[in-house]
Amino acid sequence: MTTPTDVNTLRLDAGRNWPYSQDACMTCGMCACVCPVSGVDGFDPRRLIRLAVLGMQPELVESRWPWICTMCGKCENVCPMEVRIADVVRRVRSLRERDHVPGSLHKGLAAALATGNNLRLPKEDFLFILEDVAGEIREEPGFEDLQVRVDKKGARVLTTIHNKLVNTHTEDLKHWWKIFHAAGEDWTVSSENWEGTSWGYFTGDDAAMKTMAGRILQQMEALEIDTLLWPE
Amino acid sequence: MKKYRFVTVFDLLTEYITQGRITLDRKRFPQLATYHDPCNYGRKAQLRFGHGFFEEPRWILSQCVERWVDLYPDRMNQTCCGGGGGTLVTGYNDERIYYGRRKMEQIKATGAQMLVVPCHSCHGQLENIKAHYGRADLEVKYLWELVADTLVLPSDAT
């Protein structure tokens, strides 16, 4: 009996970095039927899972496949063997060298870890934008006395801010503020570590996600706030 | 150990509406609307945490407009908008736009003029691809944007 030359059987269990369920895959194809990425770049969830089953980790980690997957979970929803395909994808993403993470995903996350937000936006600029937008809302009828209270101790609700709302989409800051105003909510936003996104979710970086979440909790503790709205 | 409370956008909006802290006018947007289930709020929340947010946003939407229809398929079987998993910032834009074709087909099939979403990534994706699929006229709205735009204020009483 011969062993296929392109599968190193010694690698099957050696150095496997995830404790997941891919070995149960029967290659039935249910996942491939529902996957929005099937057929793109030769991708098929079964092929990705097969690489994992065969222990071909380096090939998998260098492949584009884990990154063109949207981790939407349709595959898992139909998998009769309950293989957690999206989790395998995320785990494989975590093994990519950080400098080789595609696009701005890791750069944004690194900025957030270093400065508290993905944009490296300085505190004074952040505060200026908030007040500027608040001023615009106050020009609308019914919102003349709208206030944005930053770092308000003892407020009922703390909310995070998605970085795009203080970048290219400042108009979209207004919706929640108007609702808060109309509801008479006692709310606040933190002047530091206000970032609402947590791109470790996309890059497979659990430690970064923990850091980001921990910072928000620290703000709640410092400002004595019990309730968090995290709209991202 | 101190306990903290985490609320979703749905929890807070539902709280405001049911407690009468905000009042909404369902007549401002007479056009037909539809709702997109984000993967993370819906299917993945159900798979990972045992509760998918399917009914909450639909109830809120019903407080904002009189006419809306579901996409098909929806809830657990909904189709990804194509903007998930960080694809908006990975640089794989050709792929991302291609993935969105099914979602745009679903939306077109409803005849809806307004698409309501409760997710920043889905909103960014659908706003970005709608013209590519011939629906530059489609109004893509955040769920909370719709709530804000239907608020009845004391100053509205005339």
PDB file of C-alpha atoms in Angstrom, chain A residues 34-37 40 64 67-74 76-77 84 86-87 93 102-105 141-143 156-157 162 164-165 172 175-176 178-180 182-185 199 201-202 217 220-221 225-232, chain B residues 2-9 12-13 15-16 21-22 39-41 43-44 47-48 73 76-80 82-87 89-92 95 98-99 101-102 118 120-121 123-124 142 144-145 147-149 151 153 155:
ATOM      1  CA  VAL A  34     -25.294  27.515   0.884  1.00  0.00           C
ATOM      2  CA  CYS A  35     -21.885  29.217   1.040  1.00  0.00           C
ATOM      3  CA  PRO A  36     -21.801  32.668  -0.610  1.00  0.00           C
ATOM      4  CA  VAL A  37     -18.112  32.185  -1.402  1.00  0.00           C
ATOM      5  CA  VAL A  40     -14.729  31.944  -5.818  1.00  0.00           C
ATOM      6  CA  ARG A  64      -6.611  33.448   0.724  1.00  0.00           C
ATOM      7  CA  TRP A  67      -9.962  35.735   4.394  1.00  0.00           C
ATOM      8  CA  ILE A  68     -12.424  35.764   1.516  1.00  0.00           C
ATOM      9  CA  CYS A  69     -14.887  33.807   3.691  1.00  0.00           C
ATOM     10  CA  THR A  70     -17.398  36.152   5.360  1.00  0.00           C
ATOM     11  CA  MET A  71     -17.805  33.839   8.390  1.00  0.00           C
ATOM     12  CA  CYS A  72     -21.568  34.162   7.908  1.00  0.00           C
ATOM     13  CA  GLY A  73     -22.208  30.732   9.410  1.00  0.00           C
ATOM     14  CA  LYS A  74     -24.620  29.442   6.763  1.00  0.00           C
ATOM     15  CA  GLU A  76     -22.601  25.570  10.133  1.00  0.00           C
ATOM     16  CA  ASN A  77     -26.334  26.023  10.128  1.00  0.00           C
ATOM     17  CA  ARG A  84     -17.895  24.539  13.382  1.00  0.00           C
ATOM     18  CA  ALA A  86     -16.636  29.460  10.789  1.00  0.00           C
ATOM     19  CA  ASP A  87     -14.673  28.830  13.968  1.00  0.00           C
ATOM     20  CA  ARG A  93      -6.934  33.528  10.503  1.00  0.00           C
ATOM     21  CA  PRO A 102      -5.007  41.469   4.503  1.00  0.00           C
ATOM     22  CA  GLY A 103      -6.067  45.088   4.148  1.00  0.00           C
ATOM     23  CA  SER A 104      -6.352  47.380   7.135  1.00  0.00           C
ATOM     24  CA  LEU A 105      -7.748  44.782   9.546  1.00  0.00           C
ATOM     25  CA  PRO A 141     -36.449  71.817  15.651  1.00  0.00           C
ATOM     26  CA  GLY A 142     -37.085  69.897  18.862  1.00  0.00           C
ATOM     27  CA  PHE A 143     -33.418  69.343  19.639  1.00  0.00           C
ATOM     28  CA  ARG A 156     -27.242  55.383  33.456  1.00  0.00           C
ATOM     29  CA  VAL A 157     -25.889  54.312  30.067  1.00  0.00           C
ATOM     30  CA  HIS A 162     -17.985  53.038  15.852  1.00  0.00           C
ATOM     31  CA  LYS A 164     -16.535  55.473  11.075  1.00  0.00           C
ATOM     32  CA  LEU A 165     -19.013  57.734  12.861  1.00  0.00           C
ATOM     33  CA  ASP A 172     -24.845  58.772  11.510  1.00  0.00           C
ATOM     34  CA  HIS A 175     -29.587  58.999  15.236  1.00  0.00           C
ATOM     35  CA  TRP A 176     -28.823  57.534  18.643  1.00  0.00           C
ATOM     36  CA  LYS A 178     -31.689  62.102  18.991  1.00  0.00           C
ATOM     37  CA  ILE A 179     -33.267  58.987  20.467  1.00  0.00           C
ATOM     38  CA  PHE A 180     -31.435  59.488  23.772  1.00  0.00           C
ATOM     39  CA  ALA A 182     -36.213  62.229  23.130  1.00  0.00           C
ATOM     40  CA  ALA A 183     -36.169  59.424  25.717  1.00  0.00           C
ATOM     41  CA  GLY A 184     -34.652  61.715  28.334  1.00  0.00           C
ATOM     42  CA  GLU A 185     -31.838  59.210  28.753  1.00  0.00           C
ATOM     43  CA  TRP A 199     -11.389  43.810  14.900  1.00  0.00           C
ATOM     44  CA  TYR A 201     -13.106  39.275  16.006  1.00  0.00           C
ATOM     45  CA  PHE A 202     -12.128  39.311  12.327  1.00  0.00           C
ATOM     46  CA  LEU A 217     -15.301  47.816  31.541  1.00  0.00           C
ATOM     47  CA  MET A 220     -17.667  51.818  33.307  1.00  0.00           C
ATOM     48  CA  GLU A 221     -15.947  51.239  36.597  1.00  0.00           C
ATOM     49  CA  ILE A 225     -21.940  53.265  35.146  1.00  0.00           C
ATOM     50  CA  ASP A 226     -23.900  50.005  35.246  1.00  0.00           C
ATOM     51  CA  THR A 227     -25.277  49.723  31.725  1.00  0.00           C
ATOM     52  CA  LEU A 228     -23.402  49.506  28.444  1.00  0.00           C
ATOM     53  CA  LEU A 229     -24.792  49.938  24.963  1.00  0.00           C
ATOM     54  CA  TRP A 230     -22.305  48.475  22.485  1.00  0.00           C
ATOM     55  CA  PRO A 231     -23.969  49.019  19.138  1.00  0.00           C
ATOM     56  CA  GLU A 232     -21.352  47.309  16.974  1.00  0.00           C
TER      57      GLU A 232
ATOM     58  CA  LYS B   2     -19.518  43.935  40.495  1.00  0.00           C
ATOM     59  CA  LYS B   3     -22.061  43.016  37.858  1.00  0.00           C
ATOM     60  CA  TYR B   4     -22.572  45.085  34.720  1.00  0.00           C
ATOM     61  CA  ARG B   5     -25.505  45.137  32.369  1.00  0.00           C
ATOM     62  CA  PHE B   6     -24.990  44.907  28.637  1.00  0.00           C
ATOM     63  CA  VAL B   7     -27.841  45.912  26.403  1.00  0.00           C
ATOM     64  CA  THR B   8     -28.194  45.422  22.672  1.00  0.00           C
ATOM     65  CA  VAL B   9     -29.569  48.126  20.413  1.00  0.00           C
ATOM     66  CA  LEU B  12     -32.743  49.657  24.557  1.00  0.00           C
ATOM     67  CA  LEU B  13     -35.069  50.633  21.714  1.00  0.00           C
ATOM     68  CA  GLU B  15     -37.364  49.558  26.459  1.00  0.00           C
ATOM     69  CA  TYR B  16     -37.895  53.150  25.279  1.00  0.00           C
ATOM     70  CA  ARG B  21     -40.246  57.123  26.741  1.00  0.00           C
ATOM     71  CA  ILE B  22     -40.383  57.705  22.994  1.00  0.00           C
ATOM     72  CA  CYS B  39     -25.461  37.100  10.377  1.00  0.00           C
ATOM     73  CA  ASN B  40     -24.014  38.063  13.735  1.00  0.00           C
ATOM     74  CA  TYR B  41     -27.187  39.364  15.373  1.00  0.00           C
ATOM     75  CA  ARG B  43     -27.893  33.130  12.898  1.00  0.00           C
ATOM     76  CA  LYS B  44     -24.532  33.275  14.644  1.00  0.00           C
ATOM     77  CA  LEU B  47     -25.707  29.155  17.058  1.00  0.00           C
ATOM     78  CA  ARG B  48     -23.201  30.536  19.563  1.00  0.00           C
ATOM     79  CA  PRO B  73     -35.137  33.332   2.867  1.00  0.00           C
ATOM     80  CA  MET B  76     -31.650  31.363  10.290  1.00  0.00           C
ATOM     81  CA  ASN B  77     -31.557  30.859   6.536  1.00  0.00           C
ATOM     82  CA  GLN B  78     -30.887  34.445   5.541  1.00  0.00           C
ATOM     83  CA  THR B  79     -28.250  35.173   2.938  1.00  0.00           C
ATOM     84  CA  CYS B  80     -25.107  37.040   3.961  1.00  0.00           C
ATOM     85  CA  GLY B  82     -21.316  39.871   1.632  1.00  0.00           C
ATOM     86  CA  GLY B  83     -19.832  42.484   3.948  1.00  0.00           C
ATOM     87  CA  GLY B  84     -19.177  40.164   6.874  1.00  0.00           C
ATOM     88  CA  GLY B  85     -15.963  38.780   8.316  1.00  0.00           C
ATOM     89  CA  GLY B  86     -14.130  42.044   7.769  1.00  0.00           C
ATOM     90  CA  THR B  87     -14.441  41.871   3.975  1.00  0.00           C
ATOM     91  CA  VAL B  89     -11.531  46.265   4.904  1.00  0.00           C
ATOM     92  CA  THR B  90      -9.582  43.253   3.639  1.00  0.00           C
ATOM     93  CA  GLY B  91      -9.239  44.823   0.210  1.00  0.00           C
ATOM     94  CA  TYR B  92     -10.956  41.872  -1.521  1.00  0.00           C
ATOM     95  CA  GLU B  95     -15.252  39.247  -4.151  1.00  0.00           C
ATOM     96  CA  TYR B  98     -19.943  39.575  -6.047  1.00  0.00           C
ATOM     97  CA  TYR B  99     -21.167  38.032  -2.778  1.00  0.00           C
ATOM     98  CA  ARG B 101     -25.608  39.761  -5.668  1.00  0.00           C
ATOM     99  CA  ARG B 102     -27.965  37.314  -3.943  1.00  0.00           C
ATOM    100  CA  PRO B 118     -29.221  47.017  12.422  1.00  0.00           C
ATOM    101  CA  HIS B 120     -22.740  48.807  10.635  1.00  0.00           C
ATOM    102  CA  SER B 121     -21.046  46.279   8.357  1.00  0.00           C
ATOM    103  CA  HIS B 123     -25.181  48.946   6.155  1.00  0.00           C
ATOM    104  CA  GLY B 124     -21.765  49.813   4.731  1.00  0.00           C
ATOM    105  CA  TYR B 142     -30.089  51.771  10.159  1.00  0.00           C
ATOM    106  CA  TRP B 144     -32.097  53.210  14.922  1.00  0.00           C
ATOM    107  CA  GLU B 145     -31.955  55.800  12.137  1.00  0.00           C
ATOM    108  CA  VAL B 147     -36.501  55.166  14.908  1.00  0.00           C
ATOM    109  CA  ALA B 148     -34.851  58.604  15.090  1.00  0.00           C
ATOM    110  CA  ASP B 149     -36.591  59.700  11.881  1.00  0.00           C
ATOM    111  CA  LEU B 151     -39.701  60.262  16.614  1.00  0.00           C
ATOM    112  CA  LEU B 153     -41.308  65.369  19.554  1.00  0.00           C
ATOM    113  CA  SER B 155     -42.430  70.451  19.108  1.00  0.00           C
TER     114      SER B 155
END
